[in-house]
mmCIF file of C-alpha atoms and ligand atoms in Angstrom:
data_model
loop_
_atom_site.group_PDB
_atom_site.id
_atom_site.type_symbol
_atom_site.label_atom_id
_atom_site.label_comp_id
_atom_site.label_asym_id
_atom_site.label_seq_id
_atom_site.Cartn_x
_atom_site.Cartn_y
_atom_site.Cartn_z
ATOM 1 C CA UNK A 1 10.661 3.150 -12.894
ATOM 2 C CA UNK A 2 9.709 0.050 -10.403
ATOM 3 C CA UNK A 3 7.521 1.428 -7.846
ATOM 4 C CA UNK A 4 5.712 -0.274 -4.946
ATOM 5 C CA UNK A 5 2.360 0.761 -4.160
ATOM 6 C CA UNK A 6 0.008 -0.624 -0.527
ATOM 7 C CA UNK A 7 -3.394 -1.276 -0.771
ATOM 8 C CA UNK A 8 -5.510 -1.351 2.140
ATOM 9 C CA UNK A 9 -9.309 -1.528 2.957
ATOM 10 C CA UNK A 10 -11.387 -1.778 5.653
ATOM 11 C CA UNK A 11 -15.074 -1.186 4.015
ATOM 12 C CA UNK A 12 -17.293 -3.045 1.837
ATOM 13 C CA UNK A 13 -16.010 -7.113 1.001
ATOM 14 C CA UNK A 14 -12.241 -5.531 1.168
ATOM 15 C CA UNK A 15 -10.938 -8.237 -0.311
ATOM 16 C CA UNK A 16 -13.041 -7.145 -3.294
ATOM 17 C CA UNK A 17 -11.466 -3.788 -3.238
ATOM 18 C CA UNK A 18 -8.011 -5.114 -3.198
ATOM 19 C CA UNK A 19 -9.164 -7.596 -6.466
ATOM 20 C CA UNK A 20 -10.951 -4.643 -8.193
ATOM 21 C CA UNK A 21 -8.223 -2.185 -6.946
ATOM 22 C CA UNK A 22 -5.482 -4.292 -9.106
ATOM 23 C CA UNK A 23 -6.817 -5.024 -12.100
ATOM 24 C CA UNK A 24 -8.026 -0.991 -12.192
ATOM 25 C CA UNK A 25 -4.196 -0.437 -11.294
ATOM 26 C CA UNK A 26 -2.879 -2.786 -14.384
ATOM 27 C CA UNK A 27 -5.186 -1.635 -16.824
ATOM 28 C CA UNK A 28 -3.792 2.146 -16.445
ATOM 29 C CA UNK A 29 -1.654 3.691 -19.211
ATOM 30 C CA UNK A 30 1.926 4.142 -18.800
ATOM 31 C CA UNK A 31 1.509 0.903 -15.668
ATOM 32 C CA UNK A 32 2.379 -2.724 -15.909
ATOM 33 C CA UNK A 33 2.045 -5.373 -13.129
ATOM 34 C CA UNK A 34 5.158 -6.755 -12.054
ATOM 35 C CA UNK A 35 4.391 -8.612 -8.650
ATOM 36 C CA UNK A 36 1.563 -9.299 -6.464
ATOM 37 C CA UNK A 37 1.724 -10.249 -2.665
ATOM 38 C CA UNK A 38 -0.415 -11.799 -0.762
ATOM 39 C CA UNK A 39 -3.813 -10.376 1.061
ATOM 40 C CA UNK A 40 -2.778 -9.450 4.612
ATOM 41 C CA UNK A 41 -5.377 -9.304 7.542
ATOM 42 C CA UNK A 42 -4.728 -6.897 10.360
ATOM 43 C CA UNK A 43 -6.551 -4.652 13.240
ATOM 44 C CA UNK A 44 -6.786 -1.381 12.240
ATOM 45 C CA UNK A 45 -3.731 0.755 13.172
ATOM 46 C CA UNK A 46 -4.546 3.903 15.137
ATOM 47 C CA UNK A 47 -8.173 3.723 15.339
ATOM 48 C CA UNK A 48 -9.150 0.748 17.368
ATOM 49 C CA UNK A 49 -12.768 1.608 16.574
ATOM 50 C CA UNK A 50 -13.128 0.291 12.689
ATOM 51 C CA UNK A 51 -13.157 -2.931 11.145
ATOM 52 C CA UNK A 52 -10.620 -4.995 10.452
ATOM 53 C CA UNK A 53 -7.829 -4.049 7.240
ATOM 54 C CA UNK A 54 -7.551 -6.470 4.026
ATOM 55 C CA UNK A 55 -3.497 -5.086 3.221
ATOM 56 C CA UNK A 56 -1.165 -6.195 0.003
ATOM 57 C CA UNK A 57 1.639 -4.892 -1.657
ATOM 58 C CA UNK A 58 2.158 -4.232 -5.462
ATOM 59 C CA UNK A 59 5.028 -3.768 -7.749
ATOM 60 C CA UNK A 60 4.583 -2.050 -10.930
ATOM 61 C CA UNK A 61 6.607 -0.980 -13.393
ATOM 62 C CA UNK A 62 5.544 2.881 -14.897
ATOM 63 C CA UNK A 63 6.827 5.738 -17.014
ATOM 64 C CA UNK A 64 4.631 7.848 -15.295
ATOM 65 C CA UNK A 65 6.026 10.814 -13.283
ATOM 66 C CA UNK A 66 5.260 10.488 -9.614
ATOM 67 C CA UNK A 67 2.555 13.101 -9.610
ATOM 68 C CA UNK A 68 1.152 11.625 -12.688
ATOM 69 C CA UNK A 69 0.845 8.462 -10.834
ATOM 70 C CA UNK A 70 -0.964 9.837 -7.959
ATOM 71 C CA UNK A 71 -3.486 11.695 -10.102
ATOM 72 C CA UNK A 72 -4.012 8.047 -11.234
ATOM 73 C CA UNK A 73 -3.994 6.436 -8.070
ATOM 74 C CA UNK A 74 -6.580 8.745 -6.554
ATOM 75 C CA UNK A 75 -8.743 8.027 -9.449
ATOM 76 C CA UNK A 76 -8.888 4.445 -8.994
ATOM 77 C CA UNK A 77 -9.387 5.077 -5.010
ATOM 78 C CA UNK A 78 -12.566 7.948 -6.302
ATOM 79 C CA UNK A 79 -13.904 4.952 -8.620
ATOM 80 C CA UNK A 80 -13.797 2.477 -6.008
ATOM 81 C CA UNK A 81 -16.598 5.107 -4.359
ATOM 82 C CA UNK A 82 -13.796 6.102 -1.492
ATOM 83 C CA UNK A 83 -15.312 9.012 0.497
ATOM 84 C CA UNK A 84 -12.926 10.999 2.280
ATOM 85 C CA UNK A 85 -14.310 12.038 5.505
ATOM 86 C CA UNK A 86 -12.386 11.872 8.962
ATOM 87 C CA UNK A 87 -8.402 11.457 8.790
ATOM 88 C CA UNK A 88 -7.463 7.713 9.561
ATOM 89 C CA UNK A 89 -10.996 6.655 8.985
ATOM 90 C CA UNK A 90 -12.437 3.240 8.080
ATOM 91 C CA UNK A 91 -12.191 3.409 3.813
ATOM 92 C CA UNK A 92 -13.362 1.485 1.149
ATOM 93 C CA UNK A 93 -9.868 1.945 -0.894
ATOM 94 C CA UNK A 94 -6.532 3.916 0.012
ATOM 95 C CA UNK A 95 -3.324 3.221 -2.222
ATOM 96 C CA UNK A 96 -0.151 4.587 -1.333
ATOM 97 C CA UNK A 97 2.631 5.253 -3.446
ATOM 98 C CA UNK A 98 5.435 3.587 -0.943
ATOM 99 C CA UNK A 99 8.548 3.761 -2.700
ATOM 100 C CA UNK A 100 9.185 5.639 -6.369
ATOM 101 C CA UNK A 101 12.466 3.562 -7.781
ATOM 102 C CA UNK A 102 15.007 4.748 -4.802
ATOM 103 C CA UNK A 103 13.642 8.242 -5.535
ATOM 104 C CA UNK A 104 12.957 11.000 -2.081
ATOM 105 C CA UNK A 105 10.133 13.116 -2.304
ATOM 106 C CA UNK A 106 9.389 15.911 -0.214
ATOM 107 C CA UNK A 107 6.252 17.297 -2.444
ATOM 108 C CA UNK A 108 3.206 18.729 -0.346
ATOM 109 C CA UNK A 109 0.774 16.134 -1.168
ATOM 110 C CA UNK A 110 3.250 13.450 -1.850
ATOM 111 C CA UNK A 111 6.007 11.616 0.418
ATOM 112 C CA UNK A 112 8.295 9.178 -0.573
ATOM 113 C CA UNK A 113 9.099 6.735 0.985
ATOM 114 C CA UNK A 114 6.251 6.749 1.917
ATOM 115 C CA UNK A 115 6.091 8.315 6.034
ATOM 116 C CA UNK A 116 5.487 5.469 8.755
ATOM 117 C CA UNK A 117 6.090 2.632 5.966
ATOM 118 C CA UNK A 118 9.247 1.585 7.558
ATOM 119 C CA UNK A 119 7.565 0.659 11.115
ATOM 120 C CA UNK A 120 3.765 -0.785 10.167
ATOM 121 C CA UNK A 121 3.550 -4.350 10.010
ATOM 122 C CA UNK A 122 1.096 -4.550 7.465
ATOM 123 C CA UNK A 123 3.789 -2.169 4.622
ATOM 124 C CA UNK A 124 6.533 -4.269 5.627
ATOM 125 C CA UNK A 125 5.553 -7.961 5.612
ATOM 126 C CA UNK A 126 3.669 -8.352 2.269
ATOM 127 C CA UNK A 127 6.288 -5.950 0.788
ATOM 128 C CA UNK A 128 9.205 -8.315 2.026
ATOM 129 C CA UNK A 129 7.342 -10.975 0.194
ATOM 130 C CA UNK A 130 7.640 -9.719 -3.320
ATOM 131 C CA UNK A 131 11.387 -7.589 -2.912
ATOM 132 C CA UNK A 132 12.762 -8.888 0.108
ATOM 133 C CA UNK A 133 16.357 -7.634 -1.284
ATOM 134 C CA UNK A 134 14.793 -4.118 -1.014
ATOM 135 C CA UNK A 135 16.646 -1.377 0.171
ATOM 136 C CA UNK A 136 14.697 1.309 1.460
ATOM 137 C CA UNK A 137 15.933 4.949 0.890
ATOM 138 C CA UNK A 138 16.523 6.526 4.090
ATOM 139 C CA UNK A 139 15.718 3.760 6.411
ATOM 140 C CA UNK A 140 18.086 0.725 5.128
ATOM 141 C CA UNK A 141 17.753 -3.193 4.543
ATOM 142 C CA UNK A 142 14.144 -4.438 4.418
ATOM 143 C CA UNK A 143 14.857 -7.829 6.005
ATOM 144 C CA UNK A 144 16.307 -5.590 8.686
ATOM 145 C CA UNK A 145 12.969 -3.810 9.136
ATOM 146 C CA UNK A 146 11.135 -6.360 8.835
ATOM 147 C CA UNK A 147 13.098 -8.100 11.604
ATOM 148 C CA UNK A 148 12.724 -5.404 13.906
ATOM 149 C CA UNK A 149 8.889 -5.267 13.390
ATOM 150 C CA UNK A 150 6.310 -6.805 15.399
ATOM 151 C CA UNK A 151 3.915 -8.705 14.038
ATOM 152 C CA UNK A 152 0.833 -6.646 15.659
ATOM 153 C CA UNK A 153 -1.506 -9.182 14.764
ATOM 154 C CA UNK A 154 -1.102 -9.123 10.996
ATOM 155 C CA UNK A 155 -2.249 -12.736 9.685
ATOM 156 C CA UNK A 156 -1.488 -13.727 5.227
ATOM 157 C CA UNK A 157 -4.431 -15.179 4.480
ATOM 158 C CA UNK A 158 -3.651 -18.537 2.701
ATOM 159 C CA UNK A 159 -7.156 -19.163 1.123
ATOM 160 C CA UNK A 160 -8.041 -16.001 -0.950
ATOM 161 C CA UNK A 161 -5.385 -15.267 -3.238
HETATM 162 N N1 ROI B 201 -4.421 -0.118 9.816
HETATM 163 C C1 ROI B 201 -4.175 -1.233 9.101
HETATM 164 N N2 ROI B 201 -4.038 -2.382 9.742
HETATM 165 N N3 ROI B 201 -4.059 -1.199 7.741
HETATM 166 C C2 ROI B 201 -4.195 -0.037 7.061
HETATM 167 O O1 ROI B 201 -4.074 -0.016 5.812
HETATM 168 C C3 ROI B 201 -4.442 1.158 7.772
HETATM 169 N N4 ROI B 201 -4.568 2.352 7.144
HETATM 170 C C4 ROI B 201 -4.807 3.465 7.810
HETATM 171 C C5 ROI B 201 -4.896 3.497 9.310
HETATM 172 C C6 ROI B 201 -6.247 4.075 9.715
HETATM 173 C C7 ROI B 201 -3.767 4.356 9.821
HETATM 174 N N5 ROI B 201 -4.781 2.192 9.902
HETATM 175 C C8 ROI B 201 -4.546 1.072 9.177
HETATM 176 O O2 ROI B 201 -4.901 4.618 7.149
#
């Protein structure tokens, strides 16, 4: 199944996290790297009050089942040392599982696609990057998206890949 996961972070050398965050993602069992985008820099969404977020997009490929894969994901997020305190708080680590092949999931701890993807800046742009032929369950053509989406500040950074 090709699924597309965002990484964010906010805490602690982010762009760190997002390094440390992939190669923790790639070296899972059952996951294989298919794409990469770029690092992302953006104001924090929501809460004004917290640092800047680092942002990219992955693409795997995975037999895992979709709760399988968030068991995983949460682990790399819990090795990363992400402490869950206040809801939309600053983090060290958060991966979301955006879009499970053109699957939608209505679990209780897991929503695909992924709820709010399809209007934040920082989901869209770096996802349009590596699958800009996407089409997005529920919501329609990427490019369209994308096209309808301000840019809210979100800046690729060009010198940290
Ligand atoms: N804002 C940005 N720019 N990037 C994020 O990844 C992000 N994640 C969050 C909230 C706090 C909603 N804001 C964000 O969870």
């Amino acid at each position: 199944m090709r699924v597309y996961l965002g990484l964010g972070s906010n805490l602690e050398t982010p762009i760190d996290q997002l390094r440390a965050a992939r190669i923790a993602i790639s070296n899972v069992n059952g996951i294989s790297e298919i794409a990469f985008s770029s690092l992302y820099r953006s104001p924090s969404m929501g809460s004004k009050d917290q640092p800047d977020y680092i942002n990219a997009v992955m693409a795997i490929e995975t037999d895992l089942s979709p709760l399988e894969l968030l068991a995983a994901m949460q682990c790399v997020e819990n090795e990363q040392g992400r402490i869950r305190t206040e809801h939309w708080g600053a983090r060290t680590l958060d991966i979301d599982i955006l879009l499970f092949g053109n699957e939608v999931l209505n679990l209780p701890n897991l929503i695909v696609p992924h709820y709010g993807m399809a209007e934040r800046a920082f989901v869209l742009y770096p996802l349009a990057e590596i699958a800009p032929g996407l089409d997005i369950p529920s919501h329609g053509k990427l490019v369209e998206l994308v096209a309808r989406c301000p840019l809210d500040g979100l800046e690729r950074l060009t010198d940290a890949a």
